[in-house]
Short mmCIF file of C-alpha atoms in Angstrom, two decimals:
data_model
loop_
_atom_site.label_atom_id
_atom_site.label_comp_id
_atom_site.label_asym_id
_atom_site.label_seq_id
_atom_site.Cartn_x
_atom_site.Cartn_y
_atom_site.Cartn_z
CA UNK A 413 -80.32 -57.60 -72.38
CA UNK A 414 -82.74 -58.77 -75.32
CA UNK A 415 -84.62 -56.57 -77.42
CA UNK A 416 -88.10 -57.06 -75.68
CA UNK A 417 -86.72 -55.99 -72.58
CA UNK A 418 -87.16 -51.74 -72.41
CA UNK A 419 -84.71 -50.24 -71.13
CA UNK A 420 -85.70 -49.48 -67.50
CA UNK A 421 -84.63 -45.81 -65.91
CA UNK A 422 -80.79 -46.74 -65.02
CA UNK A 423 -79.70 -46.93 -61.18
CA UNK A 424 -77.33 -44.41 -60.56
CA UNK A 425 -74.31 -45.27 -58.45
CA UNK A 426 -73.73 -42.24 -55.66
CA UNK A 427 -70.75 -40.46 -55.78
CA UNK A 428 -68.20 -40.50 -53.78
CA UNK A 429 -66.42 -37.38 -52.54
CA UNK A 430 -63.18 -36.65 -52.46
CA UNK A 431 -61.02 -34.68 -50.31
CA UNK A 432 -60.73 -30.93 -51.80
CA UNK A 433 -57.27 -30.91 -51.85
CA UNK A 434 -56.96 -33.82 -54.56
CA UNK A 435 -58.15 -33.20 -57.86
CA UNK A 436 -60.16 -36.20 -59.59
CA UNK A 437 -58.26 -38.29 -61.89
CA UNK A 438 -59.11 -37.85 -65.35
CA UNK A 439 -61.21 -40.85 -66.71
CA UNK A 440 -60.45 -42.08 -70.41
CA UNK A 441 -63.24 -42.89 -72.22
CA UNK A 442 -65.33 -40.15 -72.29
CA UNK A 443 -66.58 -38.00 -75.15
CA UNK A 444 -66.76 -34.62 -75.26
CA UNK A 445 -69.97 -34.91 -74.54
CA UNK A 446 -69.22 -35.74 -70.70
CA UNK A 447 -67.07 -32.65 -70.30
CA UNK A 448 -68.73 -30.02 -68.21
CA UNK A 449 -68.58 -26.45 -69.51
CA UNK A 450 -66.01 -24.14 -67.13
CA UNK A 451 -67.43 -21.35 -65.63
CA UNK A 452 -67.62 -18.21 -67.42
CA UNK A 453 -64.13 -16.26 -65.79
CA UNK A 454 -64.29 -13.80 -63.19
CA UNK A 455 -63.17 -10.48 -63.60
CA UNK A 456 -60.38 -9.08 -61.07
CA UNK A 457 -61.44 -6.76 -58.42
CA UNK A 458 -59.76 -3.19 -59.69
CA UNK A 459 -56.20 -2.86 -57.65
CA UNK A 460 -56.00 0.23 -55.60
CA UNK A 461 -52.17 1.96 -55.35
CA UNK A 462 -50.79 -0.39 -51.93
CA UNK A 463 -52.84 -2.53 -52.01
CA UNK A 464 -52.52 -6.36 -52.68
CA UNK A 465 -54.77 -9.13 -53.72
CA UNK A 466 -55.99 -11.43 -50.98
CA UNK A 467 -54.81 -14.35 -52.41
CA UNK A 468 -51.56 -13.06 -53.32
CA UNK A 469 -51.51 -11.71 -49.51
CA UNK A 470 -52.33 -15.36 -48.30
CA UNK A 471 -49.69 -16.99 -50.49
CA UNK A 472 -46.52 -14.39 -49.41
CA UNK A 473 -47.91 -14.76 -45.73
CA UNK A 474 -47.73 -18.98 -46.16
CA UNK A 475 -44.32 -18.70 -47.80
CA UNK A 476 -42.63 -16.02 -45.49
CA UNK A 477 -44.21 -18.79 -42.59
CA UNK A 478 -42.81 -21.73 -44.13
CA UNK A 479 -39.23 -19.99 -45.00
CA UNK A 480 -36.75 -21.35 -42.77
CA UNK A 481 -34.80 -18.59 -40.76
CA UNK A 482 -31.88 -19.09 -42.52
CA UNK A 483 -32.58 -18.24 -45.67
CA UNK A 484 -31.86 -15.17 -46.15
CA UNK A 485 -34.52 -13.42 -43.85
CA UNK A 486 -35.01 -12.02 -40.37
CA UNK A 487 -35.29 -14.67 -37.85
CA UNK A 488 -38.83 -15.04 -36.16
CA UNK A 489 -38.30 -13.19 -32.47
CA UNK A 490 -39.97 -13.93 -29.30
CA UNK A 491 -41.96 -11.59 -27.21
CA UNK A 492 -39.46 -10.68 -24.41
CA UNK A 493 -36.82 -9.91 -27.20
CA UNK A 494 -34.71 -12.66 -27.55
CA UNK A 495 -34.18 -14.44 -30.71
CA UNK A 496 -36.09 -17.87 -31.21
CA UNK A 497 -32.67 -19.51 -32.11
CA UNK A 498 -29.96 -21.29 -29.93
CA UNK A 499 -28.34 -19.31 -27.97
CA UNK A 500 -24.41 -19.45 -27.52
CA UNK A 501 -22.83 -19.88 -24.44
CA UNK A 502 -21.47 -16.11 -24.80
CA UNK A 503 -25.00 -14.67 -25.43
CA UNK A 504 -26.56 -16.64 -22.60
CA UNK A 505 -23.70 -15.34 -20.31
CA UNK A 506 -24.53 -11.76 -21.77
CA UNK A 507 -28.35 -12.01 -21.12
CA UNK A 508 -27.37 -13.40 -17.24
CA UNK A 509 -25.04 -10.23 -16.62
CA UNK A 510 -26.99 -7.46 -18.34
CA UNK A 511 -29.51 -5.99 -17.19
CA UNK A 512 -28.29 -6.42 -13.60
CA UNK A 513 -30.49 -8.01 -11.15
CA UNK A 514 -29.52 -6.62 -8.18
CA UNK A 515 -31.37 -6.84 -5.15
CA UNK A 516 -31.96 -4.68 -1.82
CA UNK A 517 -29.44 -6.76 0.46
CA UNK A 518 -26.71 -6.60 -2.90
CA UNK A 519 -26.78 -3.11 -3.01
CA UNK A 520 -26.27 -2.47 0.71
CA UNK A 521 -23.10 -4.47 0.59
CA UNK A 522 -21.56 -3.33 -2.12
CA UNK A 523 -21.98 0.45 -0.49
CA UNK A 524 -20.54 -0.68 2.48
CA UNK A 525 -17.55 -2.35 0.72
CA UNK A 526 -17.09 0.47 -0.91
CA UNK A 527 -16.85 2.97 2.16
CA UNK A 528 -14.58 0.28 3.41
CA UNK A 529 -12.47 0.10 0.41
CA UNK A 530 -12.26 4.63 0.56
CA UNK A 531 -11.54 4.74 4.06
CA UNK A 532 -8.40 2.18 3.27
CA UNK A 533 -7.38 3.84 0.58
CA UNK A 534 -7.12 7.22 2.73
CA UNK A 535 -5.38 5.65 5.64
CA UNK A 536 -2.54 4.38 3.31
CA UNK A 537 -1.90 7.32 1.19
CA UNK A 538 -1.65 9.50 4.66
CA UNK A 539 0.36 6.90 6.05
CA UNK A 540 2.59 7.16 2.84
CA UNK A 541 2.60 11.06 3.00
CA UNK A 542 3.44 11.17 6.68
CA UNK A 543 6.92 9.41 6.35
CA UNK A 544 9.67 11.66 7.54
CA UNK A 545 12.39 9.01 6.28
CA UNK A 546 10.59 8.82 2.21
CA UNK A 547 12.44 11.18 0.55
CA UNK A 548 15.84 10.51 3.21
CA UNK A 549 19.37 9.67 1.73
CA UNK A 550 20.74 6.33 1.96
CA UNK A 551 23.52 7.58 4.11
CA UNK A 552 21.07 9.01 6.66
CA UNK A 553 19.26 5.75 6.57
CA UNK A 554 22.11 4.39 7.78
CA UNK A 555 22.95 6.55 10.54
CA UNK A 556 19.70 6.65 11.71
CA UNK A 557 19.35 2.43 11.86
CA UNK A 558 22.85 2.56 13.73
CA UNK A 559 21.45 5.72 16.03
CA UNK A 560 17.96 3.12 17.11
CA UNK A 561 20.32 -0.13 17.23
CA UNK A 562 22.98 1.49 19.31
CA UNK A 563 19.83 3.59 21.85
CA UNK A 564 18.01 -0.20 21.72
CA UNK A 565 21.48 -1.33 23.48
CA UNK A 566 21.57 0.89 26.11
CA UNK A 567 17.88 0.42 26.99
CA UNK A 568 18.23 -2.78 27.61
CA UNK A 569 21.92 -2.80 29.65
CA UNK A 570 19.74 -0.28 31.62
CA UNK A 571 16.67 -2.33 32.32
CA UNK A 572 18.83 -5.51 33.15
CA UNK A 573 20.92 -3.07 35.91
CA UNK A 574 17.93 -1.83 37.03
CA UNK A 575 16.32 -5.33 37.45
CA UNK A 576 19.31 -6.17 39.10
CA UNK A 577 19.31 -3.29 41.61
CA UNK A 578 15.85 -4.75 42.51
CA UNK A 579 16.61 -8.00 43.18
CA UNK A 580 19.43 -7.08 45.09
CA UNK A 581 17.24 -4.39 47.23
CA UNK A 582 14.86 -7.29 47.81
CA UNK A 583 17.27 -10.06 48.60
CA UNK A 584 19.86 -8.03 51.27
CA UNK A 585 19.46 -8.35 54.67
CA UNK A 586 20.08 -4.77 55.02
CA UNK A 587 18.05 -3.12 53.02
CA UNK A 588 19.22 0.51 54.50
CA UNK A 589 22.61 0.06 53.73
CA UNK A 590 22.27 -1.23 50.33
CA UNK A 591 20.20 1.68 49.34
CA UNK A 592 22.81 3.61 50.41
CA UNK A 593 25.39 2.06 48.28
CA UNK A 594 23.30 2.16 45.76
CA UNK A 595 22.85 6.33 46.09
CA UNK A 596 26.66 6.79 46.19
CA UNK A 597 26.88 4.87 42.79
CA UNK A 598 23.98 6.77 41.33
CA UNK A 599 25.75 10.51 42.66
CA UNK A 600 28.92 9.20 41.33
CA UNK A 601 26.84 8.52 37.51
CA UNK A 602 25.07 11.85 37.69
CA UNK A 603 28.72 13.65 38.56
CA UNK A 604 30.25 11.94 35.70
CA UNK A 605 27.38 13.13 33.13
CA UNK A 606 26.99 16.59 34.83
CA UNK A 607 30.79 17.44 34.52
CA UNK A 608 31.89 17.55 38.15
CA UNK A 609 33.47 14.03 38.66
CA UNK A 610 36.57 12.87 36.67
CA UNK A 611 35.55 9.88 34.80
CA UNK A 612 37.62 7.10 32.85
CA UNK A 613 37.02 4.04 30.39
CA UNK A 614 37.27 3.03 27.11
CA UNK A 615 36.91 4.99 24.28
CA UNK A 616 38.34 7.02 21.07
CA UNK A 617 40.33 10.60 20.26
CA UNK A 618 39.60 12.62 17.70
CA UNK A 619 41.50 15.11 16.31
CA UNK A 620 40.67 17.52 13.87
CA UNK A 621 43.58 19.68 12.40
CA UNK A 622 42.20 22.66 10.89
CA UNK A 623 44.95 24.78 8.87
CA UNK A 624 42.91 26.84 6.76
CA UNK A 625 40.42 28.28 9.47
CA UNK A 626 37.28 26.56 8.11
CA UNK A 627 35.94 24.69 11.05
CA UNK A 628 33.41 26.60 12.59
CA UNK A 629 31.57 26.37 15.48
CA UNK A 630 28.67 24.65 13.71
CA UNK A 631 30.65 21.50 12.35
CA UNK A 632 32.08 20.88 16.15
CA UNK A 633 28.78 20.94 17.39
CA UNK A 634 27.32 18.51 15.00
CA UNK A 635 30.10 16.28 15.96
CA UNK A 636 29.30 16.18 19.43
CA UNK A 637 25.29 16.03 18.73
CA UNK A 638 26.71 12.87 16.68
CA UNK A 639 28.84 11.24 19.73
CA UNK A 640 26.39 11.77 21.73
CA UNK A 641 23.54 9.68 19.67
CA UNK A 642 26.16 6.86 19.25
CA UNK A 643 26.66 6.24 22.90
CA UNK A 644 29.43 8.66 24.44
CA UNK A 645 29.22 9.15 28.46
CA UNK A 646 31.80 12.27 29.02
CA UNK A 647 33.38 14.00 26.43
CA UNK A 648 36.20 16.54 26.89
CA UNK A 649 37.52 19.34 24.07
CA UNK A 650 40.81 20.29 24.64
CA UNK A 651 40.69 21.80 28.12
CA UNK A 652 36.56 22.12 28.23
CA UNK A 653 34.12 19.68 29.74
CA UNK A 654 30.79 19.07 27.56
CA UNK A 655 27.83 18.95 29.43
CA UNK A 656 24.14 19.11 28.45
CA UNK A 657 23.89 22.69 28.81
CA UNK A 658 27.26 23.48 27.40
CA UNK A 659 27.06 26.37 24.29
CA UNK A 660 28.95 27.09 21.01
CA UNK A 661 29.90 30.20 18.78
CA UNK A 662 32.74 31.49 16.57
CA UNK A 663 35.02 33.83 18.37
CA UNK A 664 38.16 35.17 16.24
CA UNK A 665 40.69 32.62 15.71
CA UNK A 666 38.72 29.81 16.64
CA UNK A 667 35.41 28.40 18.60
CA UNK A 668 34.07 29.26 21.98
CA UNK A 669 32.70 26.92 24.33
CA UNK A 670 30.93 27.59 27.15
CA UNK A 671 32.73 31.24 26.61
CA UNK A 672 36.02 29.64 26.55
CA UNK A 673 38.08 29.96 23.13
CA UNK A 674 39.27 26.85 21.95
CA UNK A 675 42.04 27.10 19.25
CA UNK A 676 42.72 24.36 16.25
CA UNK A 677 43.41 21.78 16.72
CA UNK A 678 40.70 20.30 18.31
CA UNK A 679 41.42 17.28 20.44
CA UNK A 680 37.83 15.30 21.69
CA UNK A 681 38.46 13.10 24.59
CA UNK A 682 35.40 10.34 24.44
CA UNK A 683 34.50 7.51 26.62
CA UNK A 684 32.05 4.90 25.31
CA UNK A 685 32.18 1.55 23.57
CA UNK A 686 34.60 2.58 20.70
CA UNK A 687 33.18 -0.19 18.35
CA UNK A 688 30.02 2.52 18.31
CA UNK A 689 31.53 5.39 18.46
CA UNK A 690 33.81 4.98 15.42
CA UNK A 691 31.75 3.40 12.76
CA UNK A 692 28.99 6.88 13.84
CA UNK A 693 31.47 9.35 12.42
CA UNK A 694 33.08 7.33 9.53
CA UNK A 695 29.94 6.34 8.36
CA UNK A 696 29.36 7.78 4.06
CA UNK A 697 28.30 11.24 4.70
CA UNK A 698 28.77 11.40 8.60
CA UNK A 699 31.31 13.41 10.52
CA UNK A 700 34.76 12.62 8.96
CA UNK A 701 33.45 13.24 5.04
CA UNK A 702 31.73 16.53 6.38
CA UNK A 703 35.06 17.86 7.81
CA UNK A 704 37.14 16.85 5.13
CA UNK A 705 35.41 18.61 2.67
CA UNK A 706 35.98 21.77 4.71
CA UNK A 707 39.89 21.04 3.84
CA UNK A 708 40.36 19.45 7.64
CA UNK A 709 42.47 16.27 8.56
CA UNK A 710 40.84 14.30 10.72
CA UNK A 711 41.89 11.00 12.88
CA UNK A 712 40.09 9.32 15.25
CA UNK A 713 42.05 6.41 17.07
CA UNK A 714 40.55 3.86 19.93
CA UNK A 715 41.87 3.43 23.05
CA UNK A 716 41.04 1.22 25.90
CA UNK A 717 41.15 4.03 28.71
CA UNK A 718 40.09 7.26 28.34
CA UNK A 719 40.93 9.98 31.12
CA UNK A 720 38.10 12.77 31.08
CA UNK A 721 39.80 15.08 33.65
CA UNK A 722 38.37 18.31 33.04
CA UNK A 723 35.84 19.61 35.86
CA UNK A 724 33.05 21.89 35.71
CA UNK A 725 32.16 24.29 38.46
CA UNK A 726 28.94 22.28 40.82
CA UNK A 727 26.21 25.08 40.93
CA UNK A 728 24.15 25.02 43.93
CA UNK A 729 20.10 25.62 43.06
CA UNK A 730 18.44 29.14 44.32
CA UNK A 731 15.05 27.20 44.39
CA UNK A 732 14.96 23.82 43.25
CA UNK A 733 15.17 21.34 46.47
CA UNK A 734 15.62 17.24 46.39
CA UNK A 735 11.90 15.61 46.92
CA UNK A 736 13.16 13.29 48.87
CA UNK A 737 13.92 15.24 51.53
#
């Protein structure tokens, strides 16, 4: 510029404008005389007792927001309760089970298993209750599994005679006279158990020697109740004949049967398959152990014929009269 040339009003550039958030730079160069004056200082708003300054309320509210959740504070939660973390496999599980989400159809069959359940429970403990052979002795046990094996036996020698009776009625030419063969044999069986027919066979004696009087009438008639569940046919006492309707008591000096007195010692006469009949009275706690501890000797010896001898008197019915006839 020369010095005629007046200094013409000076073009001013337009300022740019920056972003609030960035401050200018300072410029060096300038005199005091291009600082601005600052603007006089406000005065703070009186505090009230709880109450906060706004700005100090923004800042805590932007720094508890950027805090991470581990830090030290609460962690953020979401609206249906659960925290806004990752879950563990255990919590997940936990949040599946509880609260239950059961539905109409669930609940219907977990009543119904549970009647089912009740009514099984019930049915066993009855079943338990009911047991006549719980609170049973071992010895007893075994009596009574020989008594069912031995009965099981006879059962079936029965049904294979009887089948055989059948086929023979069926196969004969004469029919007539083989049913009349076969009604001699069966008044020949019914003789034999009712007493009035002499019967032989295989079998055992038994004699019980009692010195000191201590065998009563009770103990004899367990022992027949005892041959008689192991298979015995005819059974003689001394000079008596046992039937079903025959009768014990104690008489002086020794046991009536039938109103006959019997005197020590007892003899029983027994036919029957010995290889039953002796095991059923030596058995722990059976016949033999009972007598002996009465301070009786008793033998029992097997035989392979037995002669039953001893007849009862055949009573002829007042009123009762054969169907058949």
């Amino acid at each position: 510029m020369t010095a005629d040339e007046t200094p013409g009003p000076e073009k001013k550039t337009p300022e740019r404008h920056e972003p609030e958030q960035r401050e200018p730079e300072p410029q060096q160069g300038r005199g005091p005389a291009d600082r601005r004056p600052m603007p006089p200082e406000s005065r703070p708003a009186p505090k009230v007792a709880g109450e906060e300054p706004e700005g100090r309320k923004s800042d805590d509210t932007r720094q508890t927001a950027d805090k991470p959740a581990d830090a030290g504070g609460a962690a953020p939660v979401a609206e249906d309760g659960t925290s806004g973390e990752p879950q563990t496999g255990r919590q997940r599980l936990v949040a599946s089970l509880w609260p239950p989400r059961l539905t109409r159809a669930q609940l219907i069959v977990a009543l119904l298993l549970f009647i089912l359940g009740l009514g099984l429970a019930i049915q066993v403990r009855s079943t338990s209750d009911s047991s006549a052979l719980r609170g049973a002795r071992q010895e007893d046990l075994v009596r009574i599994l020989d008594e069912l094996d031995n009965r099981s036996q006879r059962l079936t020698d029965e049904q294979r005679r009887l089948e055989g009776q059948k086929t023979e009625l069926e196969n004969s030419s004469d029919q007539a006279e083989e049913a009349r063969k076969q009604t001699v044999e069966k008044e020949q069986q019914l003789g034999v158990l009712a007493g009035t027919v002499a019967a032989q066979g295989p079998g055992i004696t038994l004699t019980i020697d009692d010195a000191s009087h201590s065998v009563e009438a009770d103990k004899l008639l367990d022992t027949i109740q005892e041959l008689r569940a192991a298979g015995a046919e005819a059974i003689q006492v001394n000079n008596v004949r046992v039937v079903a309707n025959t009768y014990l008591s104690d008489v002086s000096g020794g046991v009536g049967i039938d109103g006959k007195r019997v005197t020590q010692p007892y003899r029983f006469k027994v036919i029957g398959k010995p290889e039953d009949l002796e095991p059923a009275l030596n058995i722990p706690g059976g016949v033999v152990q009972t007598l002996e501890k009465e301070q009786a000797r008793v033998s029992v010896t097997r035989q392979r014929k037995i002669i039953v001898d001893a007849l009862r008197e055949a009573k002829r019915p007042d009123y009762a009269r054969s169907s058949s006839q």
